CSV table of C-alpha atoms in Angstrom, one decimal:
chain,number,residue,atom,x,y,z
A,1,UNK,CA,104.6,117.8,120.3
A,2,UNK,CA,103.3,121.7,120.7
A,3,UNK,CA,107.0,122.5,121.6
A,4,UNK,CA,108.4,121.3,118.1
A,5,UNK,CA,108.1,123.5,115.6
A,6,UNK,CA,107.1,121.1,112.6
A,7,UNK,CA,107.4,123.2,110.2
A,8,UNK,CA,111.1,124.4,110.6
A,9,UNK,CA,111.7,120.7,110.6
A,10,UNK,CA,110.5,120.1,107.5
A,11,UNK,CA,112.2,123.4,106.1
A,12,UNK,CA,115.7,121.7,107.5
A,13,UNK,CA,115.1,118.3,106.5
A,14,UNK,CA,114.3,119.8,102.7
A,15,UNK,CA,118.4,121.6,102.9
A,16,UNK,CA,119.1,118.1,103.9
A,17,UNK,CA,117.6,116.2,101.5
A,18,UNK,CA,119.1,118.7,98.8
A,19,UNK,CA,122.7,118.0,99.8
A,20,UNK,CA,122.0,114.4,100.2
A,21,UNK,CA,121.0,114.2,96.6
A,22,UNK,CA,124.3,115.9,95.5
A,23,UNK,CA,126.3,113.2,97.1
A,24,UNK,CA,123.9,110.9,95.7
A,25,UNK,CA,123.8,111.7,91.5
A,26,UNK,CA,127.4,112.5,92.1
A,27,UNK,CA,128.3,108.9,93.1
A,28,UNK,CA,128.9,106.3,90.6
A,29,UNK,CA,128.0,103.3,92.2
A,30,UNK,CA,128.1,99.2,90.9
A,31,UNK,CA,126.3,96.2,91.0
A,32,UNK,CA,129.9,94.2,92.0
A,33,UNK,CA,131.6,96.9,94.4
A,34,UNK,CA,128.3,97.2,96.9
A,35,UNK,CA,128.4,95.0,99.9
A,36,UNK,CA,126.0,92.7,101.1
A,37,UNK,CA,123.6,93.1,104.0
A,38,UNK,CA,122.3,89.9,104.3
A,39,UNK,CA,122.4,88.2,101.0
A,40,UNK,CA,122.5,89.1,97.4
A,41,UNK,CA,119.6,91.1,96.6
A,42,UNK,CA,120.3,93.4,100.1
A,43,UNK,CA,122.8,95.8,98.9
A,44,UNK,CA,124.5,99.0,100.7
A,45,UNK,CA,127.3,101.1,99.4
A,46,UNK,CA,129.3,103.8,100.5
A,47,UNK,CA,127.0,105.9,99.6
A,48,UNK,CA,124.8,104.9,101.4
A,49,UNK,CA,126.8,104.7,104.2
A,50,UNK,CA,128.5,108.3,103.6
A,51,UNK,CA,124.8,109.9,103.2
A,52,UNK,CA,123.6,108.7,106.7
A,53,UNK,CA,126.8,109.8,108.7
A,54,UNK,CA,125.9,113.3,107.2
A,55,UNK,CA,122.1,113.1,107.5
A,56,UNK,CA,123.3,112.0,110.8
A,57,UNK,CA,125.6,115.0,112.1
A,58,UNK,CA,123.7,117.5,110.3
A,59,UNK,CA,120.4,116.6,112.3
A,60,UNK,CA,121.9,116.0,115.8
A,61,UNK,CA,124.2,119.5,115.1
A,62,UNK,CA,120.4,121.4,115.1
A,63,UNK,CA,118.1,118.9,117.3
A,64,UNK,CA,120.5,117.5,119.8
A,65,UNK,CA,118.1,116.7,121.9
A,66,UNK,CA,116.3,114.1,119.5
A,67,UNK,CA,116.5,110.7,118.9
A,68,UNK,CA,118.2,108.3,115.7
A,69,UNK,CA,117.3,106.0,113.7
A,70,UNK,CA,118.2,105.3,110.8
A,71,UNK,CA,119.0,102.1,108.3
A,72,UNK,CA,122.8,101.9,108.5
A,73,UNK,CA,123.2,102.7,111.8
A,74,UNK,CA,120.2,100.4,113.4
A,75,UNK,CA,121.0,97.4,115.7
A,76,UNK,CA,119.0,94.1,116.1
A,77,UNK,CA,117.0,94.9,119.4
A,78,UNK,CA,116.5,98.9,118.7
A,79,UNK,CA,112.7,99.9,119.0
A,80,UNK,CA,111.3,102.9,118.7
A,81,UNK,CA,109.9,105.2,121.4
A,82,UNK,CA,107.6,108.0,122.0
A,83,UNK,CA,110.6,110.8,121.8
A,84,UNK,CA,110.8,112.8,119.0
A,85,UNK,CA,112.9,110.8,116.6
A,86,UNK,CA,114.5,111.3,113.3
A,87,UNK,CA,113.7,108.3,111.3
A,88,UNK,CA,116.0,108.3,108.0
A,89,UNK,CA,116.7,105.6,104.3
A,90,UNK,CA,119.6,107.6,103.0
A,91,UNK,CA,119.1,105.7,99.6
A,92,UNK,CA,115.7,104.3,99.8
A,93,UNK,CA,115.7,102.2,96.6
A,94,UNK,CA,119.8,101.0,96.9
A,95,UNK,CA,119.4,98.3,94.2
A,96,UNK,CA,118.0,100.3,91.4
A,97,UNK,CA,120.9,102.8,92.6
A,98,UNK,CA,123.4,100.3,92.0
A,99,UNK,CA,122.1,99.3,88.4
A,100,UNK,CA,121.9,103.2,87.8
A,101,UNK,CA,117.8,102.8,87.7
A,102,UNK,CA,116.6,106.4,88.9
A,103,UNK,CA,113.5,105.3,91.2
A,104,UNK,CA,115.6,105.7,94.2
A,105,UNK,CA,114.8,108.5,96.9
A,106,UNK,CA,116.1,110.0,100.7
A,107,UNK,CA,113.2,109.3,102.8
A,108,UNK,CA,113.5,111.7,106.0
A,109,UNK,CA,111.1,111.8,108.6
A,110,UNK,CA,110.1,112.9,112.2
A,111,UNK,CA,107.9,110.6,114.6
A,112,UNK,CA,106.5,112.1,117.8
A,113,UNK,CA,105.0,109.6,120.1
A,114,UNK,CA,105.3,107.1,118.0
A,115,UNK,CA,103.3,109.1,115.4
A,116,UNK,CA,104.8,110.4,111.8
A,117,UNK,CA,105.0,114.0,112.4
A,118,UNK,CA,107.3,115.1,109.0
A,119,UNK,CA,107.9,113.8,106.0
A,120,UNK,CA,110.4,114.8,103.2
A,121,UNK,CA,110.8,112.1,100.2
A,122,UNK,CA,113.3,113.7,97.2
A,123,UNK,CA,114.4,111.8,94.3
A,124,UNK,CA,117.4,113.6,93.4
A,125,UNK,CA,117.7,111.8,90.0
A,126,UNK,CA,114.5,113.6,88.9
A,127,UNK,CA,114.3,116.4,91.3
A,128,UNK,CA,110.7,115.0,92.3
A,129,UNK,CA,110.1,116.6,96.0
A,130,UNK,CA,107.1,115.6,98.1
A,131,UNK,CA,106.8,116.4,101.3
A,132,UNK,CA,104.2,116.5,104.1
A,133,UNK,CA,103.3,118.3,107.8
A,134,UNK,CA,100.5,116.6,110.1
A,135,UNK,CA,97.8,118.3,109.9
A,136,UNK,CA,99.2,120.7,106.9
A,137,UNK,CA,98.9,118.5,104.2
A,138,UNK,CA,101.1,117.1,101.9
A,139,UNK,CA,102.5,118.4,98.3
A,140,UNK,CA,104.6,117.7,95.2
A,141,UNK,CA,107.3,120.0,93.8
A,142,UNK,CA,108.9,118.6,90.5
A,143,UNK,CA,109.3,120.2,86.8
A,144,UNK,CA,105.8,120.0,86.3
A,145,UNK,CA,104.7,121.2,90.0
A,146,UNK,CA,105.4,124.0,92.3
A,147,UNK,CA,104.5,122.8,95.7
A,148,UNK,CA,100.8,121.3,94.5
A,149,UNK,CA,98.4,119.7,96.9
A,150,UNK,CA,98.5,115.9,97.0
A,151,UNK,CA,96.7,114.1,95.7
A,152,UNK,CA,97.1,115.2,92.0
A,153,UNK,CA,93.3,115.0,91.0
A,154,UNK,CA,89.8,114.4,92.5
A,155,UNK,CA,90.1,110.5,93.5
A,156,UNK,CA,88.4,108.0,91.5
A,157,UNK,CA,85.7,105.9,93.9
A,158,UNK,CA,88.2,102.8,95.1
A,159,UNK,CA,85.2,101.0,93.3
A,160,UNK,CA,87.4,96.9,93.6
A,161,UNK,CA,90.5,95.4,93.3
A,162,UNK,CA,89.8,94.7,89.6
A,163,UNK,CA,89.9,98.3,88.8
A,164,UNK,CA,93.2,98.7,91.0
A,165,UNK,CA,96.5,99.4,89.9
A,166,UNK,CA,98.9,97.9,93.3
A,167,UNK,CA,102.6,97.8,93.7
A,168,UNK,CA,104.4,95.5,95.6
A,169,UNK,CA,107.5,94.2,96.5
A,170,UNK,CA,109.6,91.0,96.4
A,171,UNK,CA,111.9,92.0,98.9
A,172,UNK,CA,115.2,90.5,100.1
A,173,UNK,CA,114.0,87.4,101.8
A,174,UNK,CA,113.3,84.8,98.9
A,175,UNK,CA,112.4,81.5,101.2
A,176,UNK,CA,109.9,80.8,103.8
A,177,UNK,CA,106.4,81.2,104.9
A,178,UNK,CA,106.3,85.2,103.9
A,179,UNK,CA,107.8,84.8,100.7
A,180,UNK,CA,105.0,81.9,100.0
A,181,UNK,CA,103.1,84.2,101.7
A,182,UNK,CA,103.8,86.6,99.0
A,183,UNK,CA,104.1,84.7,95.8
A,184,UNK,CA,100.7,83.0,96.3
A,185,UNK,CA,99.0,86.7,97.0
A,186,UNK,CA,100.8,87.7,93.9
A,187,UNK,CA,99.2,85.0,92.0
A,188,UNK,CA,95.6,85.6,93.4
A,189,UNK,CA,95.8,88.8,92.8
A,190,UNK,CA,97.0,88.5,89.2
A,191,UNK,CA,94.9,85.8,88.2
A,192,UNK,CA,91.5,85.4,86.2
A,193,UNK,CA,88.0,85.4,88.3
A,194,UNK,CA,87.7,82.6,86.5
A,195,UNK,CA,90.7,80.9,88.2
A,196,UNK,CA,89.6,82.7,91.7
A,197,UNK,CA,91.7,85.9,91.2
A,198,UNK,CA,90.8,89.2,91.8
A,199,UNK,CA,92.0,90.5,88.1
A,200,UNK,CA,93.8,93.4,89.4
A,201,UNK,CA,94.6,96.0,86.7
A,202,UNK,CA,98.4,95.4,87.2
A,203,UNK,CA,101.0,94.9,89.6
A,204,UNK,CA,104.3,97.0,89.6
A,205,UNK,CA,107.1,96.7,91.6
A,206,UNK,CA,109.4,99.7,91.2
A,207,UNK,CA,111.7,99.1,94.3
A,208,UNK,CA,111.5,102.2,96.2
A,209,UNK,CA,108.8,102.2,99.6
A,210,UNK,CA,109.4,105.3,99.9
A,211,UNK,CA,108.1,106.5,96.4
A,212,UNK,CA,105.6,103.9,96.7
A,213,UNK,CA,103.6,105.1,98.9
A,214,UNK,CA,104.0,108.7,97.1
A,215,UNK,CA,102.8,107.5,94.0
A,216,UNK,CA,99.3,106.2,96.2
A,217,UNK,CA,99.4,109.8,97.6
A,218,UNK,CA,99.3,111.0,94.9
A,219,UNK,CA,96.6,109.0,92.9
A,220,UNK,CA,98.9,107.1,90.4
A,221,UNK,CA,98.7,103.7,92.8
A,222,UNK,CA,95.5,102.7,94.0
A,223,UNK,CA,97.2,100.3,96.6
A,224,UNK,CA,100.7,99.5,98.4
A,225,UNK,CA,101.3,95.8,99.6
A,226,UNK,CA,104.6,95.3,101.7
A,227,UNK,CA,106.2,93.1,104.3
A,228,UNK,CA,110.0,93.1,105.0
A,229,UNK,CA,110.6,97.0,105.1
A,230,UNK,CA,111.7,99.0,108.1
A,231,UNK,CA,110.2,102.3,109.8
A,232,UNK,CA,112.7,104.2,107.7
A,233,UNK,CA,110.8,103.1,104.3
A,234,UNK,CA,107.8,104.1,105.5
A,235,UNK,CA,107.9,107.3,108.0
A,236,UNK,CA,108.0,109.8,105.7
A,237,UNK,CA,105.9,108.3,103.3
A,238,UNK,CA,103.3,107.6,105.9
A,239,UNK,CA,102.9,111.2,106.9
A,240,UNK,CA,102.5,112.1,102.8
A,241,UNK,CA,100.2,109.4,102.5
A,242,UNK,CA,98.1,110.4,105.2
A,243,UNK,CA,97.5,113.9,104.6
A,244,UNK,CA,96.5,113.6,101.2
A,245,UNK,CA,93.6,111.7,102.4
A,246,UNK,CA,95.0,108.0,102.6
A,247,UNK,CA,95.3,105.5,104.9
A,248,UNK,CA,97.6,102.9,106.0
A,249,UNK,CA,96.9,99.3,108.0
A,250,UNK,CA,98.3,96.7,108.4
A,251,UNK,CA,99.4,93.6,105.3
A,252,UNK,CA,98.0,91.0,107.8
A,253,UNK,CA,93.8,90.4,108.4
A,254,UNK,CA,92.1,92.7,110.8
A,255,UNK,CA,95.1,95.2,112.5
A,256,UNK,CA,93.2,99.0,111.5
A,257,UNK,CA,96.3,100.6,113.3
A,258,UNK,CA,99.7,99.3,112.7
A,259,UNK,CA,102.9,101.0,114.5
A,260,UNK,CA,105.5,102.6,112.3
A,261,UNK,CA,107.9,99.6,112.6
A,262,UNK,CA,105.5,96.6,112.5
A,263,UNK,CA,107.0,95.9,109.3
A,264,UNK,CA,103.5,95.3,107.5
A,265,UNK,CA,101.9,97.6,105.2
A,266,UNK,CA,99.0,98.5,103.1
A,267,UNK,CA,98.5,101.9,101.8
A,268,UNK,CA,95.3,102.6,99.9
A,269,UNK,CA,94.9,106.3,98.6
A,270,UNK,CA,92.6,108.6,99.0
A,271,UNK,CA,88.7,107.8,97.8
A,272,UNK,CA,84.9,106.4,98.7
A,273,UNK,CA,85.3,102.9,99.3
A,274,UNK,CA,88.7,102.6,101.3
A,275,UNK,CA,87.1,100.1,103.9
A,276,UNK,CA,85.9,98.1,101.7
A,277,UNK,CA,89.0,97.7,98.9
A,278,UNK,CA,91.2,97.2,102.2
A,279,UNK,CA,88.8,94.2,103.4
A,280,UNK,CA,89.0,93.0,99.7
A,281,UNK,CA,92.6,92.9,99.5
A,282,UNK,CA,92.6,91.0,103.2
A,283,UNK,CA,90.8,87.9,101.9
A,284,UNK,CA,93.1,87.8,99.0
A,285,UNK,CA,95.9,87.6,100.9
A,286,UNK,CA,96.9,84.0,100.9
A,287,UNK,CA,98.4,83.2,104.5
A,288,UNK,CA,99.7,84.9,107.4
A,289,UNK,CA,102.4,86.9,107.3
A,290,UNK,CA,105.4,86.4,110.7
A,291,UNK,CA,107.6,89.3,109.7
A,292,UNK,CA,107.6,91.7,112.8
A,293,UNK,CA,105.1,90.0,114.7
C-alpha cells in the first residue's frame, strides 16, 4: 500500500465523480424504459451503464495497473483480491433515479488488500460530497459545508436501540428465508416492549447504501442494517464510515470483521456504547441470514 499515493486517488476519483454527476442530472431517465436485472424492483439504465464505461476508461487510462470492479460489469464467480482494486456503483440508488427521487449517489472507492483504502460518495442532485482517506479521516462538502470533519457533532452515547434511529433496506429479493429474515427483524425492531420489540425511534429506508452509511458517519443514523448489496455499495462508504469513528460488522450473530463483499452489514456510528448497541441489535435479529455465506 506505501507505493499508492492515496491521496491523488482520492483527488482523481473526486474529477470523476464530478463528470459522472453531469451525465447523471443531465439524463432523464423512466420507470418503463429501464431494464431489469433480475426482476422488477432491480433496475439499470443507460445511464447507468454509460457512467460505468466512463468511470471505467477514465480509471484504467491513469492506474492501468489496477484492478475492476464494478456493478455493471461484474460476473457471477468474480471475487475480490488483495490488488489494489477500484470498486465502483455508478448510480448507487438506480430506483429512486428512475422515479426522479434525488437520494441517489456515485459511490467510488479503492480497496488495498482487501481493505477500503478511498472513498468518494457525491450526490450530484444535491452537490452533497463526502469523502474519506484511511487514516486521514473523512469529511463533508455540501452548501452548508466546506470540507468539515465527519461526524457533524460530538456523538450522542449509543445509550439502546430504543433511542436509535436505523435505516434499512428491503432490497430486490422479496421471497425466501432473508426476506423473512428481514420482515420479522423489521417487526421486532418496530414493535412495542410490550409486544417484545425493541421500540426503535424509527426506521427509514431511503434506498441509497451508499448515502446510508454516510448519513451514520455523519451522526444523522445511529445504525445501518443490510443484506443483498454488493462491495460496490459499501466500499466507499466503509472507508467514510470508518474514519469518522464508526464501525462496521457483520448483519448475522457474532462475525466482528466482515470482508468488503460478504454481502452483510451493520454500521453503527461513532459513540460510547457501540459493542453493546451492536450485540443488541444481534438478538433482535430474527433468523439467520444465507445471502453471501
Amino acid at each position: 500500500m506505501s507505493n499508492v499515493n492515496l491521496q491523488e486517488v482520492h483527488d482523481f476519483l473526486i474529477l470523476v465523480a464530478k463528470k459522472a454527476g453531469h451525465m447523471i442530472t443531465s439524463a432523464k431517465p423512466t420507470t418503463s424504459s429501464s431494464g431489469e436485472k433480475k426482476n422488477s424492483v432491480d433496475l439499470v439504465t443507460e445511464t447507468d451503464q454509460a457512467v460505468e464505461k466512463m468511470v471505467t476508461e477514465s480509471v484504467k487510462e491513469k492506474y492501468p495497473d489496477f484492478q475492476f470492479m464494478g456493478e455493471e460489469t461484474y460476473k457471477p464467480g468474480d471475487r475480490l483480491t488483495s490488488a489494489p482494486t477500484f470498486i465502483v456503483d455508478p448510480i448507487d440508488g438506480t430506483t429512486n433515479f428512475c422515479h426522479g427521487y434525488p437520494y441517489v449517489s456515485i459511490s467510488l472507492g479503492l480497496a488495498i488488500d482487501l481493505k477500503p483504502v478511498v472513498g468518494i460518495v457525491y450526490n450530484p442532485f444535491t452537490g452533497t460530497l463526502y469523502s474519506g482517506i484511511l487514516g486521514q479521516g473523512s469529511f463533508l462538502t455540501d452548501q452548508f459545508h466546506d470540507h468539515v470533519r465527519l461526524p457533524l457533532k460530538d456523538p450522542e452515547p449509543l445509550s439502546g436501540l430504543d433511542k436509535a434511529q436505523i435505516a434499512v433496506e428491503w432490497g430486490s429479493d422479496r421471497s425466501g428465508n432473508d426476506y423473512d429474515v428481514k420482515v420479522n427483524t423489521f417487526r421486532k425492531l418496530c414493535a412495542s416492549k410490550e409486544d417484545g420489540g425493541a421500540m426503535v425511534h424509527s426506521l427509514r429506508s431511503l434506498g441509497s447504501a451508499a448515502l446510508n452509511l454516510c448519513a451514520v458517519a455523519s451522526g444523522h443514523i445511529d445504525i445501518y442494517w443490510e443484506a443483498g448489496c454488493w462491495a460496490w455499495d459499501v466500499c466507499a462508504g466503509w472507508v467514510i464510515l470508518t474514519e469518522a469513528g464508526g464501525e462496521i460488522v457483520d448483519a448475522n450473530k457474532g462475525n466482528w470483521k466482515p470482508r468488503i463483499d460478504d454481502r452483510r452489514y451493520l454500521a453503527v456510528r461513532k459513540g460510547h456504547g457501540q459493542k453493546e448497541i451492536v450485540e443488541e441489535f444481534w438478538n433482535n435479529v430474527q433468523g439467520k441470514l444465507e445471502v453471501g455465506l
